[in-house]
Amino acid sequence: MSESDSSNFPNILNEIIHKIIEKSLFTERQIEIILKQKGTLDREFGCSKGAYFRQVAQSRGKLEGLYYSII
């Protein structure tokens, strides 16, 4: 892989991730919350505690629905 290809890799990966999120049941914020709770994201959120926990509850409900749909 050439130097220009390796510097483009994060941009291409970012675009792919955003395309997946666009077609996902989850919003970008909800995916960030899920990743943060799994310990794979070290990012602080710029929202109130109430809004954060509402997003957590919505994400949890969507995950439960997804699990039941798969089963």
PDB file of C-alpha atoms in Angstrom:
ATOM      1  CA  MET A   1       0.000   0.000   0.000  1.00  0.00           C
ATOM      2  CA  SER A   2       1.491   3.364  -0.966  1.00  0.00           C
ATOM      3  CA  GLU A   3       1.789   6.338   1.375  1.00  0.00           C
ATOM      4  CA  SER A   4      -1.153   8.145  -0.254  1.00  0.00           C
ATOM      5  CA  ASP A   5      -3.357   5.041   0.044  1.00  0.00           C
ATOM      6  CA  SER A   6      -2.629   4.586   3.747  1.00  0.00           C
ATOM      7  CA  SER A   7      -3.413   8.235   4.529  1.00  0.00           C
ATOM      8  CA  ASN A   8      -6.760   7.880   2.713  1.00  0.00           C
ATOM      9  CA  PHE A   9      -7.738   4.737   4.611  1.00  0.00           C
ATOM     10  CA  PRO A  10      -9.284   6.480   7.667  1.00  0.00           C
ATOM     11  CA  ASN A  11     -11.374   8.709   5.378  1.00  0.00           C
ATOM     12  CA  ILE A  12     -12.682   5.747   3.397  1.00  0.00           C
ATOM     13  CA  LEU A  13     -13.410   3.817   6.596  1.00  0.00           C
ATOM     14  CA  ASN A  14     -15.237   6.852   8.004  1.00  0.00           C
ATOM     15  CA  GLU A  15     -17.399   7.092   4.877  1.00  0.00           C
ATOM     16  CA  ILE A  16     -18.283   3.394   5.082  1.00  0.00           C
ATOM     17  CA  ILE A  17     -19.225   3.717   8.752  1.00  0.00           C
ATOM     18  CA  HIS A  18     -21.450   6.724   8.036  1.00  0.00           C
ATOM     19  CA  LYS A  19     -23.200   4.847   5.196  1.00  0.00           C
ATOM     20  CA  ILE A  20     -23.907   1.945   7.552  1.00  0.00           C
ATOM     21  CA  ILE A  21     -25.237   4.324  10.210  1.00  0.00           C
ATOM     22  CA  GLU A  22     -27.532   6.018   7.657  1.00  0.00           C
ATOM     23  CA  LYS A  23     -29.246   2.688   6.972  1.00  0.00           C
ATOM     24  CA  SER A  24     -29.194   1.535  10.585  1.00  0.00           C
ATOM     25  CA  LEU A  25     -31.998   1.559  13.144  1.00  0.00           C
ATOM     26  CA  PHE A  26     -29.646   3.424  15.459  1.00  0.00           C
ATOM     27  CA  THR A  27     -28.677   7.078  15.317  1.00  0.00           C
ATOM     28  CA  GLU A  28     -25.036   8.104  15.351  1.00  0.00           C
ATOM     29  CA  ARG A  29     -25.420   9.278  18.963  1.00  0.00           C
ATOM     30  CA  GLN A  30     -26.926   5.939  20.020  1.00  0.00           C
ATOM     31  CA  ILE A  31     -24.051   4.038  18.416  1.00  0.00           C
ATOM     32  CA  GLU A  32     -21.585   6.291  20.247  1.00  0.00           C
ATOM     33  CA  ILE A  33     -23.366   5.526  23.532  1.00  0.00           C
ATOM     34  CA  ILE A  34     -23.293   1.771  22.870  1.00  0.00           C
ATOM     35  CA  LEU A  35     -19.568   1.922  22.054  1.00  0.00           C
ATOM     36  CA  LYS A  36     -18.873   4.020  25.141  1.00  0.00           C
ATOM     37  CA  GLN A  37     -20.669   1.529  27.403  1.00  0.00           C
ATOM     38  CA  LYS A  38     -18.673  -1.311  25.816  1.00  0.00           C
ATOM     39  CA  GLY A  39     -15.480   0.609  26.617  1.00  0.00           C
ATOM     40  CA  THR A  40     -14.386   1.087  23.008  1.00  0.00           C
ATOM     41  CA  LEU A  41     -14.981   4.849  22.851  1.00  0.00           C
ATOM     42  CA  ASP A  42     -13.315   7.455  25.063  1.00  0.00           C
ATOM     43  CA  ARG A  43     -15.456  10.455  24.285  1.00  0.00           C
ATOM     44  CA  GLU A  44     -17.474  12.790  26.461  1.00  0.00           C
ATOM     45  CA  PHE A  45     -20.977  13.781  25.384  1.00  0.00           C
ATOM     46  CA  GLY A  46     -22.155  17.360  25.248  1.00  0.00           C
ATOM     47  CA  CYS A  47     -25.672  16.777  26.555  1.00  0.00           C
ATOM     48  CA  SER A  48     -27.531  16.753  29.846  1.00  0.00           C
ATOM     49  CA  LYS A  49     -27.712  13.649  32.022  1.00  0.00           C
ATOM     50  CA  GLY A  50     -31.416  13.297  31.285  1.00  0.00           C
ATOM     51  CA  ALA A  51     -30.874  13.378  27.520  1.00  0.00           C
ATOM     52  CA  TYR A  52     -28.003  10.914  27.825  1.00  0.00           C
ATOM     53  CA  PHE A  53     -30.038   8.412  29.837  1.00  0.00           C
ATOM     54  CA  ARG A  54     -33.012   8.792  27.477  1.00  0.00           C
ATOM     55  CA  GLN A  55     -30.692   7.870  24.591  1.00  0.00           C
ATOM     56  CA  VAL A  56     -29.384   4.913  26.622  1.00  0.00           C
ATOM     57  CA  ALA A  57     -32.943   3.679  27.216  1.00  0.00           C
ATOM     58  CA  GLN A  58     -33.836   4.094  23.532  1.00  0.00           C
ATOM     59  CA  SER A  59     -30.681   2.244  22.480  1.00  0.00           C
ATOM     60  CA  ARG A  60     -31.378  -0.574  24.925  1.00  0.00           C
ATOM     61  CA  GLY A  61     -34.933  -0.918  23.600  1.00  0.00           C
ATOM     62  CA  LYS A  62     -33.723  -1.015  19.999  1.00  0.00           C
ATOM     63  CA  LEU A  63     -31.106  -3.646  20.853  1.00  0.00           C
ATOM     64  CA  GLU A  64     -33.722  -5.798  22.566  1.00  0.00           C
ATOM     65  CA  GLY A  65     -35.989  -5.485  19.519  1.00  0.00           C
ATOM     66  CA  LEU A  66     -33.091  -6.398  17.252  1.00  0.00           C
ATOM     67  CA  TYR A  67     -32.294  -9.498  19.330  1.00  0.00           C
ATOM     68  CA  TYR A  68     -35.922 -10.638  19.237  1.00  0.00           C
ATOM     69  CA  SER A  69     -36.057 -10.037  15.476  1.00  0.00           C
ATOM     70  CA  ILE A  70     -32.965 -12.160  14.945  1.00  0.00           C
ATOM     71  CA  ILE A  71     -34.351 -14.994  17.071  1.00  0.00           C
TER      72      ILE A  71
END
